[in-house]
């Protein structure tokens, strides 16, 4: 044997002896299950060679009288000593992985939470129920001290224990737990518990001999994360211990199903920004690399009210490295927080603002009136259960899950909206209702409130300071300067719409899009011009304004920039209505020509 190897062995032995002296007697390796028959279950205790054992090993699982907390086996070690190897092995008579120092019945249950304790001064007995109310905290403590403990965890249960899910008791006593998933073999590597291989033939079992300590490669998750549904991200990392200098290590990761769903509720990308399209997937630690290997979880804004969802990522295996195995921290969660308000949740005033009202549409008002609202928040708002109301007792309750998208407009329209440009707006941006109707000539209140009658916003139009009633012209809020539920109460912040409604004749407004603003108020919004018509029935009348010329023949209506002319032409003196919209000046004349 060369000098280097001798030094390595001496260092390892000194390292082990140092640990043993500082911790006296401790649990160091345990197998509770294996493929096939459970012939090789064992408990290994580490200590100074020749040290007398005065402890008792206690195995806690379920109870014959309660749900959890019963002593399934108590093994008194009094009269035994730690052998020269420094490791004392307790096993059943079928044990084939080495020589047991003590043969005993272990009674390990499979597929259950299990707590193993090493205690001093034990005064209890097999079958004692130590958790009398099954709240996952031991009520009876039949010992003077706990020297060491560890729990094998299949399910992390919140108390009280229910059904077949036992509690684990190590954490409440200040000791570590391993799992989920439920391990079958664990060993102490000098700093933490490591999960060994399920099959003893794989070689991680070393009963009666030194554990691999710092030699075995382990992979672990770091922590849990929170991700906003609205495109939020979290970087989830896997760490490595005892990396191998020559062999890369590959960790396999799976995710909980069915919700949240990869590709629908969130996306995954690797450290290079490449999409991870399916699970399970892997992360790779190159040989000699100690850097964490990470992947990114990004929330998808699905505009659905579904509550927070938790994606649980689980390290299901590790290969390569130096006999790589999954460590004690096997899971990480990403909580995807919902940003969509459920219908039962009211929104605060200011979340929705009334920005435009068409109360006197040209044509059939039952298919032409509308109210435009704006969502000022970064979250979609579900109007289910909310109410649209007027000054009377009339109101409409929203149904069907209509969503107002973040920082976007939505239109609430009577009937079909066919009399205005509302009917041509994209599907999903318009909600149709039949009542209440909107007054044309007297003050009227229109508003939104929650199911609990909490006010969201209301506007009382045709009151002092508000624009007057103009056939076919919506009133619009000056959004650039007054986009709030308080400033839209002031009529001075409203004006007549000055943009034709997507080409619809005789209606002006911008439903579903930004208002054009009130900085240049309409000039002479309603002007009456008198003139003599020709003696002939057929006549041509033209008016010239700064924006162009429009000609009307007979009773046919024409549109042009900044002007509309409405009138029937007959013999005698006539009055022609001239409507100018969006002009800053009005000049022109009416001329009659015989034909």
C-alpha positions as semicolon CSV with decimal commas, in nm:
position;residue;x (nm);y (nm);z (nm)
1;X;0,000;0,000;0,000
2;X;0,148;0,333;-0,097
3;X;0,192;0,624;0,142
4;X;-0,084;0,831;-0,015
5;X;-0,344;0,559;0,042
6;X;-0,224;0,512;0,399
7;X;-0,263;0,884;0,464
8;X;-0,612;0,878;0,310
9;X;-0,724;0,590;0,532
10;X;-0,572;0,748;0,841
11;X;-0,744;1,078;0,769
12;X;-1,081;0,905;0,722
13;X;-1,041;0,709;1,047
14;X;-0,943;1,021;1,240
15;X;-1,239;1,203;1,088
16;X;-1,472;0,924;1,197
17;X;-1,326;0,898;1,547
18;X;-1,363;1,273;1,590
19;X;-1,731;1,251;1,503
20;X;-1,785;0,952;1,731
21;X;-1,620;1,123;2,028
22;X;-1,832;1,435;1,985
23;X;-2,165;1,261;1,939
24;X;-2,110;0,951;2,163
25;X;-2,372;0,703;2,035
26;X;-2,582;0,790;1,730
27;X;-2,793;0,635;1,457
28;X;-2,574;0,600;1,148
29;X;-2,744;0,369;0,894
30;X;-3,091;0,214;0,863
31;X;-3,270;-0,011;0,613
32;X;-3,648;-0,055;0,656
33;X;-3,746;-0,216;0,326
34;X;-3,609;-0,379;0,010
35;X;-3,735;-0,544;-0,310
36;X;-3,886;-0,884;-0,238
37;X;-3,877;-1,023;0,114
38;X;-3,758;-0,788;0,389
39;X;-3,472;-1,013;0,503
40;X;-3,202;-0,750;0,543
41;X;-3,360;-0,479;0,756
42;X;-3,122;-0,335;1,013
43;X;-3,029;-0,042;1,238
44;X;-2,667;0,064;1,277
45;X;-2,541;0,268;1,573
46;X;-2,206;0,447;1,568
47;X;-1,992;0,502;1,875
48;X;-1,648;0,470;2,029
49;X;-1,518;0,110;2,010
50;X;-1,562;-0,063;2,347
51;X;-1,820;0,189;2,468
52;X;-2,100;0,028;2,674
53;X;-2,448;0,075;2,526
54;X;-2,709;0,200;2,772
55;X;-2,970;0,314;2,520
56;X;-3,297;0,176;2,390
57;X;-3,401;0,184;2,025
58;X;-3,767;0,274;1,985
59;X;-3,968;0,243;1,661
60;X;-4,286;0,456;1,655
61;X;-4,564;0,403;1,400
62;X;-4,940;0,352;1,416
63;X;-5,147;0,238;1,712
64;X;-5,390;-0,044;1,776
65;X;-5,606;0,193;1,978
66;X;-5,539;0,523;1,803
67;X;-5,427;0,646;1,466
68;X;-5,062;0,722;1,538
69;X;-4,788;0,733;1,800
70;X;-4,762;0,372;1,917
71;X;-4,436;0,198;2,006
72;X;-4,409;-0,085;1,753
73;X;-4,079;-0,212;1,885
74;X;-3,850;-0,125;2,180
75;X;-3,503;-0,285;2,177
76;X;-3,300;-0,258;2,496
77;X;-2,926;-0,239;2,421
78;X;-2,811;-0,257;2,784
79;X;-2,522;-0,503;2,827
80;X;-2,392;-0,461;2,473
81;X;-2,080;-0,270;2,365
82;X;-1,970;-0,097;2,047
83;X;-1,739;-0,340;1,861
84;X;-1,391;-0,257;1,735
85;X;-1,533;-0,134;1,400
86;X;-1,714;0,146;1,580
87;X;-2,051;0,030;1,445
88;X;-2,314;-0,180;1,626
89;X;-2,566;-0,359;1,402
90;X;-2,916;-0,467;1,507
91;X;-3,085;-0,699;1,254
92;X;-3,331;-0,986;1,223
93;X;-3,228;-1,351;1,199
94;X;-3,253;-1,349;0,817
95;X;-2,988;-1,078;0,782
96;X;-2,740;-1,153;0,498
97;X;-2,552;-0,823;0,451
98;X;-2,301;-0,891;0,728
99;X;-2,289;-1,007;1,089
100;X;-2,545;-0,867;1,330
101;X;-2,424;-0,772;1,678
102;X;-2,777;-0,815;1,812
103;X;-3,065;-1,014;1,663
104;X;-3,406;-0,861;1,730
105;X;-3,753;-0,820;1,582
106;X;-3,762;-0,478;1,415
107;X;-4,126;-0,468;1,295
108;X;-4,066;-0,201;1,030
109;X;-4,391;-0,122;0,848
110;X;-4,371;-0,052;0,476
111;X;-4,545;0,245;0,309
112;X;-4,590;0,433;0,636
113;X;-4,437;0,724;0,818
114;X;-4,191;0,583;1,071
115;X;-3,988;0,744;1,353
116;X;-3,678;0,577;1,504
117;X;-3,536;0,707;1,833
118;X;-3,230;0,630;2,042
119;X;-3,321;0,714;2,404
120;X;-3,178;0,690;2,755
121;X;-3,371;0,589;3,068
122;X;-3,659;0,417;2,887
123;X;-3,952;0,314;3,112
124;X;-4,220;0,230;2,856
125;X;-4,315;-0,086;2,670
126;X;-4,416;-0,220;2,329
127;X;-4,763;-0,101;2,227
128;X;-4,765;0,215;2,442
129;X;-4,955;0,500;2,274
130;X;-4,735;0,808;2,312
131;X;-4,959;1,043;2,107
132;X;-5,292;1,002;2,281
133;X;-5,478;1,268;2,079
134;X;-5,307;1,198;1,743
135;X;-5,197;1,560;1,697
136;X;-4,845;1,464;1,583
137;X;-4,692;1,577;1,914
138;X;-4,588;1,316;2,170
139;X;-4,790;1,344;2,492
140;X;-4,608;1,066;2,681
141;X;-4,226;1,071;2,706
142;X;-4,115;0,751;2,881
143;X;-3,743;0,832;2,879
144;X;-3,497;1,069;3,038
145;X;-3,336;1,194;2,712
146;X;-3,334;1,147;2,336
147;X;-2,983;1,090;2,200
148;X;-3,075;1,073;1,832
149;X;-3,379;1,035;1,606
150;X;-3,479;1,030;1,242
151;X;-3,810;0,988;1,058
152;X;-3,884;0,806;0,734
153;X;-4,158;1,016;0,569
154;X;-4,400;0,898;0,304
155;X;-4,659;1,175;0,351
156;X;-4,611;1,512;0,516
157;X;-4,923;1,522;0,729
158;X;-5,074;1,814;0,910
159;X;-5,220;1,707;1,245
160;X;-5,436;1,540;1,344
161;X;-5,341;1,206;1,191
162;X;-5,615;1,066;0,967
163;X;-5,686;0,726;0,820
164;X;-5,370;0,528;0,754
165;X;-5,140;0,832;0,749
166;X;-4,931;0,823;1,065
167;X;-4,748;1,124;1,199
168;X;-4,372;1,159;1,216
169;X;-4,224;1,274;1,545
170;X;-3,858;1,347;1,471
171;X;-3,913;1,709;1,366
172;X;-4,111;1,797;1,680
173;X;-3,817;1,665;1,885
174;X;-3,565;1,869;1,686
175;X;-3,428;1,590;1,466
176;X;-3,422;1,545;1,086
177;X;-3,666;1,372;0,854
178;X;-3,598;1,203;0,521
179;X;-3,855;1,199;0,241
180;X;-4,095;1,204;0,075
181;X;-4,066;0,998;-0,132
182;X;-4,033;0,729;0,133
183;X;-3,674;0,598;0,141
184;X;-3,587;0,235;0,205
185;X;-3,228;0,285;0,314
186;X;-3,056;0,592;0,460
187;X;-2,707;0,657;0,593
188;X;-2,533;0,947;0,771
189;X;-2,255;1,095;0,556
190;X;-2,097;1,304;0,831
191;X;-2,311;1,612;0,774
192;X;-2,659;1,493;0,676
193;X;-2,871;1,188;0,604
194;X;-2,839;1,054;0,251
195;X;-3,086;0,828;0,072
196;X;-2,930;0,502;-0,039
197;X;-3,045;0,259;-0,304
198;X;-3,358;0,053;-0,261
199;X;-3,177;-0,265;-0,361
200;X;-2,895;-0,377;-0,128
201;X;-2,717;-0,519;-0,432
202;X;-2,651;-0,160;-0,550
203;X;-2,385;-0,120;-0,284
204;X;-2,482;0,174;-0,060
205;X;-2,534;-0,054;0,243
206;X;-2,230;-0,078;0,473
207;X;-2,368;-0,226;0,799
208;X;-2,089;-0,280;1,050
209;X;-1,844;-0,065;0,854
210;X;-1,775;0,304;0,788
211;X;-2,030;0,485;0,580
212;X;-1,916;0,654;0,264
213;X;-1,919;0,989;0,442
214;X;-1,789;1,247;0,196
215;X;-1,742;1,001;-0,089
216;X;-2,102;0,960;-0,213
217;X;-2,247;1,217;-0,453
218;X;-2,581;1,360;-0,341
219;X;-2,833;1,592;-0,508
220;X;-3,087;1,806;-0,323
221;X;-3,343;2,076;-0,390
222;X;-3,290;2,413;-0,226
223;X;-3,625;2,558;-0,118
224;X;-3,980;2,644;-0,221
225;X;-4,083;2,927;-0,454
226;X;-4,372;3,156;-0,545
227;X;-4,454;3,252;-0,905
228;X;-4,708;3,510;-1,022
229;X;-4,946;3,382;-1,288
230;X;-4,896;3,708;-1,477
231;X;-4,563;3,607;-1,629
232;X;-4,377;3,579;-1,299
233;X;-4,070;3,358;-1,283
234;X;-3,882;3,152;-1,027
235;X;-3,547;2,984;-1,068
236;X;-3,553;2,640;-0,906
237;X;-3,211;2,495;-0,828
238;X;-3,065;2,155;-0,748
239;X;-2,743;2,139;-0,546
240;X;-2,475;1,870;-0,544
241;X;-2,255;1,741;-0,264
242;X;-1,941;1,538;-0,308
243;X;-1,926;1,586;-0,683
244;X;-1,710;1,339;-0,873
245;X;-1,400;1,462;-1,053
246;X;-1,437;1,226;-1,348
247;X;-1,805;1,127;-1,376
248;X;-2,096;1,361;-1,448
249;X;-2,408;1,335;-1,232
250;X;-2,761;1,331;-1,376
251;X;-3,063;1,408;-1,156
252;X;-3,415;1,316;-1,271
253;X;-3,703;1,548;-1,182
254;X;-4,075;1,480;-1,207
255;X;-4,369;1,708;-1,133
256;X;-4,708;1,661;-0,969
257;X;-5,016;1,605;-1,182
258;X;-5,279;1,689;-1,297
259;X;-5,285;2,055;-1,184
260;X;-5,118;2,289;-1,249
261;X;-5,051;2,180;-1,605
262;X;-4,721;2,229;-1,785
263;X;-4,783;2,435;-2,099
264;X;-5,119;2,567;-1,976
265;X;-5,047;2,710;-1,631
266;X;-4,669;2,745;-1,652
267;X;-4,365;2,682;-1,871
268;X;-4,024;2,538;-1,793
269;X;-3,691;2,638;-1,943
270;X;-3,346;2,500;-1,872
271;X;-3,035;2,696;-1,776
272;X;-2,969;2,772;-2,144
273;X;-3,317;2,911;-2,197
274;X;-3,436;2,608;-2,393
275;X;-3,794;2,495;-2,342
276;X;-3,863;2,185;-2,133
277;X;-4,172;2,044;-2,302
278;X;-4,246;1,736;-2,092
279;X;-4,179;1,570;-1,757
280;X;-3,990;1,394;-1,616
281;X;-3,675;1,579;-1,720
282;X;-3,313;1,585;-1,610
283;X;-3,044;1,828;-1,500
284;X;-2,676;1,740;-1,542
285;X;-2,375;1,826;-1,327
286;X;-2,063;1,794;-1,535
287;X;-1,767;1,614;-1,375
288;X;-1,598;1,828;-1,112
289;X;-1,864;2,102;-1,132
290;X;-2,017;2,220;-0,805
291;X;-2,240;2,494;-0,948
292;X;-2,614;2,452;-0,888
293;X;-2,813;2,327;-1,185
294;X;-3,133;2,527;-1,227
295;X;-3,449;2,554;-1,433
296;X;-3,698;2,839;-1,460
297;X;-4,072;2,824;-1,390
298;X;-4,276;3,096;-1,566
299;X;-4,645;3,152;-1,493
300;X;-4,896;3,171;-1,778
301;X;-5,177;3,426;-1,745
302;X;-5,476;3,211;-1,841
303;X;-5,744;3,467;-1,746
304;X;-5,925;3,199;-1,543
305;X;-6,037;3,222;-1,183
306;X;-5,886;2,907;-1,034
307;X;-5,703;3,001;-0,716
308;X;-5,337;2,945;-0,639
309;X;-5,190;2,622;-0,774
310;X;-4,885;2,435;-0,647
311;X;-4,645;2,248;-0,873
312;X;-4,442;2,000;-0,670
313;X;-4,109;1,902;-0,824
314;X;-3,958;1,577;-0,695
315;X;-3,607;1,440;-0,734
316;X;-3,688;1,082;-0,832
317;X;-3,336;0,955;-0,891
318;X;-2,971;1,027;-0,957
319;X;-2,712;0,845;-1,166
320;X;-2,340;0,881;-1,231
321;X;-2,108;1,069;-1,001
322;X;-1,970;0,853;-0,722
323;X;-2,267;0,622;-0,660
324;X;-2,494;0,928;-0,690
325;X;-2,813;0,924;-0,486
326;X;-3,095;1,161;-0,400
327;X;-3,037;1,348;-0,075
328;X;-3,279;1,433;0,204
329;X;-3,441;1,740;0,042
330;X;-3,623;1,568;-0,240
331;X;-3,901;1,815;-0,322
332;X;-3,943;2,181;-0,412
333;X;-4,272;2,358;-0,474
334;X;-4,363;2,647;-0,703
335;X;-4,685;2,817;-0,594
336;X;-4,844;2,984;-0,898
337;X;-5,051;3,271;-0,758
338;X;-5,378;3,343;-0,938
339;X;-5,416;3,703;-1,054
340;X;-5,780;3,675;-1,163
341;X;-6,046;3,801;-0,927
342;X;-6,316;3,542;-0,852
343;X;-6,676;3,656;-0,894
344;X;-6,729;3,636;-0,518
345;X;-6,452;3,890;-0,458
346;X;-6,526;4,258;-0,488
347;X;-6,271;4,493;-0,639
348;X;-6,172;4,822;-0,484
349;X;-6,305;5,151;-0,622
350;X;-6,076;5,261;-0,901
351;X;-6,017;4,910;-1,038
352;X;-6,290;4,974;-1,297
353;X;-6,363;5,324;-1,428
354;X;-6,655;5,433;-1,648
355;X;-6,495;5,614;-1,942
356;X;-6,761;5,656;-2,213
357;X;-7,143;5,662;-2,230
358;X;-7,363;5,647;-2,541
359;X;-7,705;5,731;-2,398
360;X;-7,862;5,887;-2,710
361;X;-7,758;5,677;-3,007
362;X;-7,879;5,756;-3,356
363;X;-8,143;5,502;-3,448
364;X;-8,291;5,231;-3,228
365;X;-8,150;5,299;-2,882
366;X;-8,236;4,951;-2,751
367;X;-7,956;4,828;-2,982
368;X;-7,734;5,133;-2,966
369;X;-7,672;5,246;-2,607
370;X;-7,350;5,142;-2,440
371;X;-7,119;5,208;-2,145
372;X;-6,742;5,170;-2,176
373;X;-6,535;5,069;-1,872
374;X;-6,159;5,047;-1,821
375;X;-5,967;4,802;-1,601
376;X;-5,689;5,004;-1,438
377;X;-5,523;4,699;-1,276
378;X;-5,273;4,441;-1,396
379;X;-5,519;4,155;-1,333
380;X;-5,820;4,030;-1,526
381;X;-6,149;4,101;-1,346
382;X;-6,442;3,859;-1,364
383;X;-6,774;4,051;-1,360
384;X;-6,982;3,750;-1,251
385;X;-7,218;3,861;-0,975
386;X;-7,144;4,231;-1,027
387;X;-7,437;4,462;-1,111
388;X;-7,496;4,741;-1,365
389;X;-7,751;4,986;-1,222
390;X;-7,926;5,318;-1,289
391;X;-8,094;5,578;-1,067
392;X;-8,410;5,368;-1,037
393;X;-8,434;5,017;-0,893
394;X;-8,341;4,865;-1,229
395;X;-8,017;4,670;-1,244
396;X;-7,854;4,392;-1,442
397;X;-7,651;4,109;-1,281
398;X;-7,353;3,988;-1,485
399;X;-7,330;3,618;-1,566
400;X;-7,127;3,396;-1,796
401;X;-6,780;3,472;-1,662
402;X;-6,725;3,792;-1,864
403;X;-6,366;3,907;-1,807
404;X;-6,228;4,258;-1,831
405;X;-5,865;4,214;-1,931
406;X;-5,581;4,389;-1,748
407;X;-5,531;4,756;-1,847
408;X;-5,796;4,718;-2,115
409;X;-6,140;4,844;-2,216
410;X;-6,465;4,652;-2,221
411;X;-6,803;4,761;-2,356
412;X;-7,140;4,694;-2,195
413;X;-7,400;4,730;-2,472
414;X;-7,779;4,712;-2,487
415;X;-7,936;4,463;-2,724
416;X;-7,712;4,372;-3,015
417;X;-7,523;4,696;-3,055
418;X;-7,616;4,692;-3,423
419;X;-7,707;5,063;-3,430
420;X;-7,349;5,160;-3,344
421;X;-7,006;5,020;-3,415
422;X;-7,020;4,804;-3,101
423;X;-7,141;4,502;-3,299
424;X;-6,815;4,500;-3,497
425;X;-6,588;4,486;-3,191
426;X;-6,387;4,167;-3,122
427;X;-6,561;3,880;-2,948
428;X;-6,498;3,884;-2,576
429;X;-6,467;4,263;-2,551
430;X;-6,845;4,333;-2,543
431;X;-7,106;4,222;-2,291
432;X;-7,468;4,255;-2,409
433;X;-7,763;4,328;-2,178
434;X;-8,124;4,446;-2,224
435;X;-8,181;4,677;-1,928
436;X;-8,143;4,925;-1,768
437;X;-8,196;5,183;-2,044
438;X;-8,030;5,525;-2,035
439;X;-8,213;5,859;-2,015
440;X;-8,161;6,105;-2,300
441;X;-8,286;6,435;-2,160
442;X;-8,276;6,430;-1,779
443;X;-8,003;6,356;-1,527
444;X;-7,927;5,987;-1,501
445;X;-7,703;5,768;-1,286
446;X;-7,522;5,471;-1,435
447;X;-7,290;5,262;-1,221
448;X;-7,121;4,934;-1,129
449;X;-7,135;4,762;-0,791
450;X;-7,029;4,431;-0,643
451;X;-7,258;4,148;-0,539
452;X;-7,246;4,280;-0,181
453;X;-7,361;4,622;-0,310
454;X;-7,018;4,781;-0,261
455;X;-6,982;5,064;-0,510
456;X;-6,712;5,031;-0,776
457;X;-6,792;5,341;-0,986
458;X;-7,088;5,553;-1,092
459;X;-7,143;5,860;-1,310
460;X;-7,440;6,100;-1,298
461;X;-7,451;6,258;-1,643
462;X;-7,666;6,540;-1,786
463;X;-7,606;6,730;-1,464
464;X;-7,432;7,064;-1,430
465;X;-7,102;7,074;-1,620
466;X;-7,166;6,760;-1,829
467;X;-7,207;6,785;-2,209
468;X;-7,567;6,808;-2,326
469;X;-7,765;6,546;-2,510
470;X;-7,661;6,518;-2,876
471;X;-7,822;6,261;-3,099
472;X;-7,567;5,997;-3,198
473;X;-7,277;6,144;-3,002
474;X;-7,131;5,966;-2,699
475;X;-6,982;6,154;-2,407
476;X;-6,622;6,064;-2,329
477;X;-6,400;6,103;-2,024
478;X;-6,078;6,299;-2,068
479;X;-5,872;5,988;-1,983
480;X;-5,536;6,154;-2,019
481;X;-5,612;6,384;-1,725
482;X;-5,906;6,233;-1,535
483;X;-5,892;5,852;-1,535
484;X;-6,030;5,787;-1,188
485;X;-6,360;5,718;-1,014
486;X;-6,351;6,058;-0,846
487;X;-6,251;6,275;-1,141
488;X;-6,512;6,117;-1,365
489;X;-6,777;6,261;-1,129
490;X;-6,690;6,609;-1,258
491;X;-6,870;6,701;-1,579
492;X;-6,583;6,934;-1,673
493;X;-6,376;6,621;-1,741
494;X;-6,622;6,496;-2,004
495;X;-6,680;6,609;-2,362
496;X;-6,868;6,505;-2,673
497;X;-6,696;6,238;-2,879
498;X;-6,529;6,385;-3,184
499;X;-6,440;6,068;-3,374
500;X;-6,677;5,883;-3,605
501;X;-6,768;5,543;-3,465
502;X;-6,561;5,323;-3,696
503;X;-6,742;5,455;-4,001
504;X;-7,097;5,407;-3,872
505;X;-7,318;5,686;-4,008
506;X;-7,444;5,945;-3,763
507;X;-7,275;5,797;-3,450
508;X;-6,962;5,930;-3,285
509;X;-6,760;5,751;-3,014
510;X;-6,469;5,519;-2,950
511;X;-6,615;5,213;-2,773
512;X;-6,348;4,958;-2,682
513;X;-6,053;5,189;-2,744
514;X;-5,888;5,500;-2,604
515;X;-6,085;5,822;-2,618
516;X;-5,959;6,095;-2,847
517;X;-5,944;6,348;-2,566
518;X;-6,109;6,675;-2,479
519;X;-5,823;6,915;-2,552
520;X;-5,989;7,040;-2,873
521;X;-6,357;7,068;-2,794
522;X;-6,604;7,045;-3,085
523;X;-6,678;7,378;-3,242
524;X;-7,043;7,478;-3,276
525;X;-7,147;7,127;-3,183
526;X;-7,498;7,205;-3,303
527;X;-7,552;7,487;-3,550
528;X;-7,868;7,579;-3,737
529;X;-7,839;7,756;-4,072
530;X;-8,139;7,906;-4,250
531;X;-8,163;7,964;-4,621
532;X;-8,401;7,992;-4,910
533;X;-8,451;7,674;-5,102
534;X;-8,500;7,686;-5,478
535;X;-8,839;7,701;-5,636
536;X;-8,789;7,358;-5,784
537;X;-8,840;7,049;-5,570
538;X;-8,508;6,905;-5,682
539;X;-8,225;7,104;-5,536
540;X;-7,863;7,079;-5,443
541;X;-7,729;7,227;-5,123
542;X;-7,362;7,249;-5,035
543;X;-7,174;7,375;-4,734
544;X;-6,803;7,448;-4,731
545;X;-6,606;7,418;-4,408
546;X;-6,236;7,431;-4,328
547;X;-6,207;7,052;-4,341
548;X;-6,371;7,002;-4,678
549;X;-6,695;7,020;-4,872
550;X;-7,002;6,801;-4,838
551;X;-7,288;6,806;-5,084
552;X;-7,640;6,685;-5,004
553;X;-7,891;6,616;-5,280
554;X;-8,254;6,556;-5,189
555;X;-8,289;6,389;-4,850
556;X;-7,987;6,163;-4,884
557;X;-7,738;6,186;-4,599
558;X;-7,365;6,219;-4,650
559;X;-7,069;6,212;-4,407
560;X;-6,751;6,414;-4,443
561;X;-6,467;6,524;-4,220
562;X;-6,600;6,748;-3,945
563;X;-6,953;6,789;-4,085
564;X;-7,294;6,631;-4,122
565;X;-7,598;6,785;-4,292
566;X;-7,949;6,665;-4,223
567;X;-8,262;6,795;-4,393
568;X;-8,543;6,740;-4,643
569;X;-8,548;6,986;-4,930
570;X;-8,879;7,119;-5,041
571;X;-9,020;7,449;-5,162
572;X;-9,031;7,738;-4,922
573;X;-8,800;7,852;-4,651
574;X;-8,605;7,568;-4,491
575;X;-8,385;7,518;-4,189
576;X;-8,087;7,293;-4,243
577;X;-7,917;7,132;-3,945
578;X;-7,541;7,154;-3,971
579;X;-7,345;6,940;-3,723
580;X;-6,973;7,003;-3,697
581;X;-6,766;6,760;-3,498
582;X;-6,399;6,797;-3,407
583;X;-6,343;7,131;-3,581
584;X;-6,173;7,423;-3,422
585;X;-6,332;7,670;-3,665
586;X;-6,651;7,680;-3,866
587;X;-6,681;7,886;-4,182
588;X;-6,891;7,839;-4,490
589;X;-7,214;7,917;-4,669
590;X;-7,516;7,748;-4,817
591;X;-7,577;7,795;-5,187
592;X;-7,881;7,684;-5,384
593;X;-7,877;7,585;-5,745
594;X;-8,160;7,506;-5,977
595;X;-8,129;7,187;-6,180
